């Protein structure tokens, strides 16, 4: 019977370890990392697209302004041909020069916007090219996690089945005590190893060892550690 309690403990410990392993699966971190990469990618794509829209609007506005500037300049040129007074001509020429300067600054701004637009289009193309691999990575990580979880779940089910049988083999009062101890301790039943309780790792005195051996002899090898109160199998 004492062997059964230790077997029960071993199966419960294995079950605990499997549950812990399920919680800290590296595959879960990989799913999170792949998900984050996908979110970052999506964010980058949104930012680039938004800026491309802004630039397109900016370029359109510059071109509209240029058309107005050109019309204005053509009008002034036509006026210049008809004026005779040098002072008036000078004023018109000055105005034309100002418009020419504005047109030149506008061309520079448009060129800059066009260059940025072209750069971002290349960037967007690169980003769109990453979509498939990032998505596949995420889906792959998810299925790897599902597989790892299902492997562990399968093992847990087998252990749960074994636990039923092991629990049926343990005397009811011992089992009740075991269950009560398991609420506070991961290890509820431990063997006496030499003079040491393998539950609390403390050494028992010679008198204590005599006591637990005596109790064990009367209870199928099941005693209680005087230090920690765990089931001590002697
Ligand atoms: Zn102990």
PDB file of C-alpha atoms and ligand atoms in Angstrom:
ATOM      1  CA  UNK A   1       0.000   0.000   0.000  1.00  0.00           C
ATOM      2  CA  UNK A   2       2.796   2.422   0.831  1.00  0.00           C
ATOM      3  CA  UNK A   3       4.121   1.957  -2.686  1.00  0.00           C
ATOM      4  CA  UNK A   4       0.748   3.088  -4.009  1.00  0.00           C
ATOM      5  CA  UNK A   5       0.933   6.430  -2.184  1.00  0.00           C
ATOM      6  CA  UNK A   6       4.365   7.101  -3.612  1.00  0.00           C
ATOM      7  CA  UNK A   7       3.174   6.037  -7.058  1.00  0.00           C
ATOM      8  CA  UNK A   8       0.191   8.331  -6.655  1.00  0.00           C
ATOM      9  CA  UNK A   9       2.539  11.134  -5.649  1.00  0.00           C
ATOM     10  CA  UNK A  10       4.805  10.447  -8.635  1.00  0.00           C
ATOM     11  CA  UNK A  11       1.834  10.560 -11.019  1.00  0.00           C
ATOM     12  CA  UNK A  12       0.526  13.789  -9.460  1.00  0.00           C
ATOM     13  CA  UNK A  13       4.010  15.329  -9.680  1.00  0.00           C
ATOM     14  CA  UNK A  14       4.233  14.368 -13.341  1.00  0.00           C
ATOM     15  CA  UNK A  15       0.813  15.879 -13.933  1.00  0.00           C
ATOM     16  CA  UNK A  16       1.886  19.109 -12.160  1.00  0.00           C
ATOM     17  CA  UNK A  17       5.025  19.286 -14.262  1.00  0.00           C
ATOM     18  CA  UNK A  18       3.107  18.743 -17.481  1.00  0.00           C
ATOM     19  CA  UNK A  19       0.651  21.490 -16.596  1.00  0.00           C
ATOM     20  CA  UNK A  20       3.537  23.825 -15.846  1.00  0.00           C
ATOM     21  CA  UNK A  21       5.223  22.879 -19.119  1.00  0.00           C
ATOM     22  CA  UNK A  22       1.953  23.616 -20.926  1.00  0.00           C
ATOM     23  CA  UNK A  23       1.872  27.091 -19.357  1.00  0.00           C
ATOM     24  CA  UNK A  24       5.430  27.992 -20.326  1.00  0.00           C
ATOM     25  CA  UNK A  25       5.555  26.454 -23.791  1.00  0.00           C
ATOM     26  CA  UNK A  26       8.145  28.176 -25.983  1.00  0.00           C
ATOM     27  CA  UNK A  27       5.647  27.766 -28.826  1.00  0.00           C
ATOM     28  CA  UNK A  28       3.324  30.217 -27.052  1.00  0.00           C
ATOM     29  CA  UNK A  29       6.046  32.881 -27.025  1.00  0.00           C
ATOM     30  CA  UNK A  30       6.650  32.222 -30.691  1.00  0.00           C
ATOM     31  CA  UNK A  31       2.973  32.785 -31.441  1.00  0.00           C
ATOM     32  CA  UNK A  32       3.125  36.079 -29.529  1.00  0.00           C
ATOM     33  CA  UNK A  33       6.309  37.130 -31.348  1.00  0.00           C
ATOM     34  CA  UNK A  34       4.806  36.283 -34.743  1.00  0.00           C
ATOM     35  CA  UNK A  35       1.629  38.134 -33.814  1.00  0.00           C
ATOM     36  CA  UNK A  36       3.632  41.200 -32.745  1.00  0.00           C
ATOM     37  CA  UNK A  37       5.601  41.119 -35.992  1.00  0.00           C
ATOM     38  CA  UNK A  38       2.334  41.032 -37.922  1.00  0.00           C
ATOM     39  CA  UNK A  39       0.942  43.952 -35.895  1.00  0.00           C
ATOM     40  CA  UNK A  40       4.110  45.991 -36.434  1.00  0.00           C
ATOM     41  CA  UNK A  41       3.969  45.191 -40.132  1.00  0.00           C
ATOM     42  CA  UNK A  42       0.340  46.260 -40.340  1.00  0.00           C
ATOM     43  CA  UNK A  43       1.119  49.486 -38.487  1.00  0.00           C
ATOM     44  CA  UNK A  44       4.056  50.236 -40.828  1.00  0.00           C
ATOM     45  CA  UNK A  45       1.848  49.614 -43.869  1.00  0.00           C
ATOM     46  CA  UNK A  46      -0.824  51.951 -42.511  1.00  0.00           C
ATOM     47  CA  UNK A  47       1.737  54.692 -41.816  1.00  0.00           C
ATOM     48  CA  UNK A  48       3.251  54.396 -45.301  1.00  0.00           C
ATOM     49  CA  UNK A  49      -0.153  54.365 -46.999  1.00  0.00           C
ATOM     50  CA  UNK A  50      -1.325  57.376 -45.020  1.00  0.00           C
ATOM     51  CA  UNK A  51       1.818  59.343 -45.938  1.00  0.00           C
ATOM     52  CA  UNK A  52       1.438  58.343 -49.598  1.00  0.00           C
ATOM     53  CA  UNK A  53      -2.103  59.749 -49.573  1.00  0.00           C
ATOM     54  CA  UNK A  54      -0.852  62.953 -47.941  1.00  0.00           C
ATOM     55  CA  UNK A  55       1.895  63.310 -50.532  1.00  0.00           C
ATOM     56  CA  UNK A  56      -0.494  62.682 -53.420  1.00  0.00           C
ATOM     57  CA  UNK A  57      -2.738  65.457 -52.107  1.00  0.00           C
ATOM     58  CA  UNK A  58       0.285  67.707 -51.608  1.00  0.00           C
ATOM     59  CA  UNK A  59       1.510  67.097 -55.163  1.00  0.00           C
ATOM     60  CA  UNK A  60      -1.943  67.764 -56.568  1.00  0.00           C
ATOM     61  CA  UNK A  61      -2.123  71.051 -54.673  1.00  0.00           C
ATOM     62  CA  UNK A  62       1.318  72.134 -55.895  1.00  0.00           C
ATOM     63  CA  UNK A  63       0.293  71.396 -59.476  1.00  0.00           C
ATOM     64  CA  UNK A  64      -2.936  73.343 -59.102  1.00  0.00           C
ATOM     65  CA  UNK A  65      -0.978  76.273 -57.653  1.00  0.00           C
ATOM     66  CA  UNK A  66       1.519  76.035 -60.513  1.00  0.00           C
ATOM     67  CA  UNK A  67      -1.269  76.278 -63.071  1.00  0.00           C
ATOM     68  CA  UNK A  68      -2.512  79.432 -61.352  1.00  0.00           C
ATOM     69  CA  UNK A  69       1.007  80.877 -61.160  1.00  0.00           C
ATOM     70  CA  UNK A  70       1.607  80.184 -64.841  1.00  0.00           C
ATOM     71  CA  UNK A  71      -1.669  81.816 -65.848  1.00  0.00           C
ATOM     72  CA  UNK A  72      -0.859  84.846 -63.731  1.00  0.00           C
ATOM     73  CA  UNK A  73       2.604  85.084 -65.233  1.00  0.00           C
ATOM     74  CA  UNK A  74       1.270  84.769 -68.792  1.00  0.00           C
ATOM     75  CA  UNK A  75      -1.175  87.548 -68.043  1.00  0.00           C
ATOM     76  CA  UNK A  76       1.607  89.812 -66.768  1.00  0.00           C
ATOM     77  CA  UNK A  77       3.770  89.033 -69.795  1.00  0.00           C
ATOM     78  CA  UNK A  78       0.881  90.046 -72.060  1.00  0.00           C
ATOM     79  CA  UNK A  79       0.411  93.264 -70.066  1.00  0.00           C
ATOM     80  CA  UNK A  80       4.133  93.975 -70.285  1.00  0.00           C
ATOM     81  CA  UNK A  81       3.880  94.045 -74.078  1.00  0.00           C
ATOM     82  CA  UNK A  82       1.212  96.732 -73.952  1.00  0.00           C
ATOM     83  CA  UNK A  83       2.676  99.146 -71.357  1.00  0.00           C
ATOM     84  CA  UNK A  84       4.727 102.094 -72.426  1.00  0.00           C
ATOM     85  CA  UNK A  85       5.617 103.811 -69.138  1.00  0.00           C
ATOM     86  CA  UNK A  86       9.019 102.462 -67.955  1.00  0.00           C
ATOM     87  CA  UNK A  87       7.983 102.678 -64.296  1.00  0.00           C
ATOM     88  CA  UNK A  88       4.913 100.517 -64.978  1.00  0.00           C
ATOM     89  CA  UNK A  89       7.032  98.076 -66.987  1.00  0.00           C
ATOM     90  CA  UNK A  90       9.522  97.865 -64.155  1.00  0.00           C
ATOM     91  CA  UNK A  91       6.743  97.105 -61.664  1.00  0.00           C
ATOM     92  CA  UNK A  92       5.396  94.358 -63.926  1.00  0.00           C
ATOM     93  CA  UNK A  93       8.856  92.882 -64.402  1.00  0.00           C
ATOM     94  CA  UNK A  94       9.328  92.857 -60.669  1.00  0.00           C
ATOM     95  CA  UNK A  95       6.014  91.083 -60.218  1.00  0.00           C
ATOM     96  CA  UNK A  96       6.955  88.541 -62.911  1.00  0.00           C
ATOM     97  CA  UNK A  97      10.297  87.911 -61.173  1.00  0.00           C
ATOM     98  CA  UNK A  98       8.514  87.271 -57.892  1.00  0.00           C
ATOM     99  CA  UNK A  99       6.155  84.792 -59.594  1.00  0.00           C
ATOM    100  CA  UNK A 100       9.125  83.080 -61.258  1.00  0.00           C
ATOM    101  CA  UNK A 101      10.781  82.695 -57.858  1.00  0.00           C
ATOM    102  CA  UNK A 102       7.567  81.281 -56.425  1.00  0.00           C
ATOM    103  CA  UNK A 103       7.279  78.886 -59.358  1.00  0.00           C
ATOM    104  CA  UNK A 104      10.842  77.710 -58.839  1.00  0.00           C
ATOM    105  CA  UNK A 105      10.304  77.138 -55.097  1.00  0.00           C
ATOM    106  CA  UNK A 106       7.116  75.301 -55.949  1.00  0.00           C
ATOM    107  CA  UNK A 107       8.985  73.063 -58.418  1.00  0.00           C
ATOM    108  CA  UNK A 108      11.552  72.241 -55.738  1.00  0.00           C
ATOM    109  CA  UNK A 109       8.790  71.337 -53.277  1.00  0.00           C
ATOM    110  CA  UNK A 110       7.056  69.180 -55.877  1.00  0.00           C
ATOM    111  CA  UNK A 111      10.280  67.370 -56.745  1.00  0.00           C
ATOM    112  CA  UNK A 112      10.897  66.677 -53.066  1.00  0.00           C
ATOM    113  CA  UNK A 113       7.355  65.355 -52.616  1.00  0.00           C
ATOM    114  CA  UNK A 114       7.659  63.200 -55.747  1.00  0.00           C
ATOM    115  CA  UNK A 115      10.934  61.732 -54.521  1.00  0.00           C
ATOM    116  CA  UNK A 116       9.455  60.882 -51.134  1.00  0.00           C
ATOM    117  CA  UNK A 117       6.387  59.416 -52.848  1.00  0.00           C
ATOM    118  CA  UNK A 118       8.544  57.211 -55.019  1.00  0.00           C
ATOM    119  CA  UNK A 119      10.653  56.096 -52.037  1.00  0.00           C
ATOM    120  CA  UNK A 120       7.534  55.218 -50.065  1.00  0.00           C
ATOM    121  CA  UNK A 121       6.002  53.342 -52.980  1.00  0.00           C
ATOM    122  CA  UNK A 122       9.087  51.129 -53.036  1.00  0.00           C
ATOM    123  CA  UNK A 123       8.796  50.710 -49.277  1.00  0.00           C
ATOM    124  CA  UNK A 124       5.109  49.796 -49.574  1.00  0.00           C
ATOM    125  CA  UNK A 125       5.920  47.243 -52.239  1.00  0.00           C
ATOM    126  CA  UNK A 126       8.532  45.692 -49.934  1.00  0.00           C
ATOM    127  CA  UNK A 127       6.040  45.631 -47.085  1.00  0.00           C
ATOM    128  CA  UNK A 128       3.352  44.000 -49.199  1.00  0.00           C
ATOM    129  CA  UNK A 129       5.911  41.389 -50.206  1.00  0.00           C
ATOM    130  CA  UNK A 130       6.354  40.449 -46.546  1.00  0.00           C
ATOM    131  CA  UNK A 131       2.675  39.808 -45.872  1.00  0.00           C
ATOM    132  CA  UNK A 132       2.584  36.191 -46.948  1.00  0.00           C
ATOM    133  CA  UNK A 133       5.671  35.078 -45.047  1.00  0.00           C
ATOM    134  CA  UNK A 134       4.600  36.930 -41.885  1.00  0.00           C
ATOM    135  CA  UNK A 135       1.122  35.426 -42.056  1.00  0.00           C
ATOM    136  CA  UNK A 136       2.512  31.964 -42.691  1.00  0.00           C
ATOM    137  CA  UNK A 137       4.897  32.354 -39.785  1.00  0.00           C
ATOM    138  CA  UNK A 138       2.014  33.289 -37.497  1.00  0.00           C
ATOM    139  CA  UNK A 139      -0.196  30.440 -38.676  1.00  0.00           C
ATOM    140  CA  UNK A 140       2.720  28.021 -38.416  1.00  0.00           C
ATOM    141  CA  UNK A 141       3.478  29.150 -34.853  1.00  0.00           C
ATOM    142  CA  UNK A 142      -0.189  28.764 -33.943  1.00  0.00           C
ATOM    143  CA  UNK A 143      -0.403  25.231 -35.260  1.00  0.00           C
ATOM    144  CA  UNK A 144       2.905  24.325 -33.569  1.00  0.00           C
ATOM    145  CA  UNK A 145       1.458  25.583 -30.284  1.00  0.00           C
ATOM    146  CA  UNK A 146      -1.792  23.682 -30.810  1.00  0.00           C
ATOM    147  CA  UNK A 147       0.203  20.526 -31.526  1.00  0.00           C
ATOM    148  CA  UNK A 148       2.411  20.952 -28.437  1.00  0.00           C
ATOM    149  CA  UNK A 149      -0.660  21.620 -26.276  1.00  0.00           C
ATOM    150  CA  UNK A 150      -2.502  18.640 -27.645  1.00  0.00           C
ATOM    151  CA  UNK A 151       0.539  16.388 -27.023  1.00  0.00           C
ATOM    152  CA  UNK A 152       0.597  17.498 -23.392  1.00  0.00           C
ATOM    153  CA  UNK A 153      -3.178  17.215 -23.087  1.00  0.00           C
ATOM    154  CA  UNK A 154      -2.942  13.643 -24.346  1.00  0.00           C
ATOM    155  CA  UNK A 155      -0.308  12.836 -21.712  1.00  0.00           C
ATOM    156  CA  UNK A 156      -2.375  14.565 -19.040  1.00  0.00           C
ATOM    157  CA  UNK A 157      -5.396  12.467 -19.971  1.00  0.00           C
ATOM    158  CA  UNK A 158      -3.370   9.267 -19.736  1.00  0.00           C
ATOM    159  CA  UNK A 159      -2.036  10.319 -16.320  1.00  0.00           C
ATOM    160  CA  UNK A 160      -5.541  11.265 -15.145  1.00  0.00           C
ATOM    161  CA  UNK A 161      -6.680   7.785 -16.087  1.00  0.00           C
ATOM    162  CA  UNK A 162      -3.763   6.247 -14.206  1.00  0.00           C
ATOM    163  CA  UNK A 163      -4.433   8.482 -11.207  1.00  0.00           C
ATOM    164  CA  UNK A 164      -7.961   7.077 -10.927  1.00  0.00           C
ATOM    165  CA  UNK A 165      -6.556   3.562 -10.576  1.00  0.00           C
ATOM    166  CA  UNK A 166      -3.798   4.642  -8.195  1.00  0.00           C
ATOM    167  CA  UNK A 167      -6.238   6.501  -5.982  1.00  0.00           C
ATOM    168  CA  UNK A 168      -8.485   3.467  -5.815  1.00  0.00           C
ATOM    169  CA  UNK A 169      -5.528   1.456  -4.479  1.00  0.00           C
ATOM    170  CA  UNK A 170      -4.791   3.820  -1.577  1.00  0.00           C
ATOM    171  CA  UNK A 171      -6.578   3.375   1.758  1.00  0.00           C
ATOM    172  CA  UNK A 172      -9.308   5.970   2.170  1.00  0.00           C
ATOM    173  CA  UNK A 173      -7.974   7.635   5.380  1.00  0.00           C
ATOM    174  CA  UNK A 174      -4.472   7.871   3.831  1.00  0.00           C
ATOM    175  CA  UNK A 175      -5.969   9.248   0.623  1.00  0.00           C
ATOM    176  CA  UNK A 176      -7.939  11.878   2.560  1.00  0.00           C
ATOM    177  CA  UNK A 177      -4.788  12.952   4.367  1.00  0.00           C
ATOM    178  CA  UNK A 178      -2.855  12.957   1.096  1.00  0.00           C
ATOM    179  CA  UNK A 179      -5.465  15.190  -0.567  1.00  0.00           C
ATOM    180  CA  UNK A 180      -5.490  17.550   2.400  1.00  0.00           C
ATOM    181  CA  UNK A 181      -1.686  17.833   2.321  1.00  0.00           C
ATOM    182  CA  UNK A 182      -1.675  18.354  -1.445  1.00  0.00           C
ATOM    183  CA  UNK A 183      -3.600  21.590  -0.912  1.00  0.00           C
ATOM    184  CA  UNK A 184      -0.541  23.044   0.809  1.00  0.00           C
ATOM    185  CA  UNK A 185       2.314  20.997  -0.542  1.00  0.00           C
ATOM    186  CA  UNK A 186       3.315  19.917  -4.019  1.00  0.00           C
ATOM    187  CA  UNK A 187       4.833  16.852  -2.379  1.00  0.00           C
ATOM    188  CA  UNK A 188       2.370  15.292   0.080  1.00  0.00           C
ATOM    189  CA  UNK A 189       3.967  11.866   0.394  1.00  0.00           C
ATOM    190  CA  UNK A 190       7.706  11.256   0.554  1.00  0.00           C
ATOM    191  CA  UNK A 191       9.964   8.349   1.346  1.00  0.00           C
ATOM    192  CA  UNK A 192      12.239   8.243   4.361  1.00  0.00           C
ATOM    193  CA  UNK A 193      15.690   8.156   2.854  1.00  0.00           C
ATOM    194  CA  UNK A 194      18.260   7.212   5.496  1.00  0.00           C
ATOM    195  CA  UNK A 195      17.325   9.567   8.297  1.00  0.00           C
ATOM    196  CA  UNK A 196      15.954  12.229   5.954  1.00  0.00           C
ATOM    197  CA  UNK A 197      12.369  13.033   5.020  1.00  0.00           C
ATOM    198  CA  UNK A 198      12.412  13.536   1.262  1.00  0.00           C
ATOM    199  CA  UNK A 199       9.495  15.937   1.649  1.00  0.00           C
ATOM    200  CA  UNK A 200      11.111  18.585   3.826  1.00  0.00           C
ATOM    201  CA  UNK A 201      14.712  17.369   3.488  1.00  0.00           C
ATOM    202  CA  UNK A 202      15.245  17.492   7.237  1.00  0.00           C
ATOM    203  CA  UNK A 203      16.945  14.739   9.197  1.00  0.00           C
ATOM    204  CA  UNK A 204      14.961  12.930  11.842  1.00  0.00           C
ATOM    205  CA  UNK A 205      16.490  12.098  15.185  1.00  0.00           C
ATOM    206  CA  UNK A 206      17.109   8.460  16.075  1.00  0.00           C
ATOM    207  CA  UNK A 207      14.094   8.511  18.404  1.00  0.00           C
ATOM    208  CA  UNK A 208      11.895  10.013  15.682  1.00  0.00           C
ATOM    209  CA  UNK A 209      13.051   7.374  13.222  1.00  0.00           C
ATOM    210  CA  UNK A 210      12.122   4.659  15.731  1.00  0.00           C
ATOM    211  CA  UNK A 211       8.682   6.275  16.095  1.00  0.00           C
ATOM    212  CA  UNK A 212       7.940   6.531  12.388  1.00  0.00           C
ATOM    213  CA  UNK A 213       9.180   2.998  11.760  1.00  0.00           C
ATOM    214  CA  UNK A 214       6.901   1.732  14.502  1.00  0.00           C
ATOM    215  CA  UNK A 215       3.905   3.618  13.057  1.00  0.00           C
ATOM    216  CA  UNK A 216       4.807   2.471   9.564  1.00  0.00           C
ATOM    217  CA  UNK A 217       4.941  -1.161  10.643  1.00  0.00           C
ATOM    218  CA  UNK A 218       1.339  -0.889  11.808  1.00  0.00           C
ATOM    219  CA  UNK A 219       0.080   1.100   8.775  1.00  0.00           C
ATOM    220  CA  UNK A 220       1.408  -0.530   5.639  1.00  0.00           C
ATOM    221  CA  UNK A 221       4.567   1.572   5.798  1.00  0.00           C
ATOM    222  CA  UNK A 222       2.717   4.895   6.046  1.00  0.00           C
ATOM    223  CA  UNK A 223       3.793   7.263   8.834  1.00  0.00           C
ATOM    224  CA  UNK A 224       3.943  11.012   9.278  1.00  0.00           C
ATOM    225  CA  UNK A 225       7.020  13.224   9.235  1.00  0.00           C
ATOM    226  CA  UNK A 226       7.333  14.851  12.691  1.00  0.00           C
ATOM    227  CA  UNK A 227       8.976  17.898  11.056  1.00  0.00           C
ATOM    228  CA  UNK A 228       6.634  18.742   8.202  1.00  0.00           C
ATOM    229  CA  UNK A 229       3.568  16.557   8.721  1.00  0.00           C
ATOM    230  CA  UNK A 230       3.793  14.959   5.264  1.00  0.00           C
ATOM    231  CA  UNK A 231       3.026  11.299   4.752  1.00  0.00           C
ATOM    232  CA  UNK A 232       6.327   9.607   5.324  1.00  0.00           C
ATOM    233  CA  UNK A 233       6.728   6.236   3.673  1.00  0.00           C
ATOM    234  CA  UNK A 234       9.073   3.989   5.634  1.00  0.00           C
TER     235      UNK A 234
HETATM  236 ZN1  LIG B   1       9.296  16.081   6.445  1.00  0.00          ZN
END
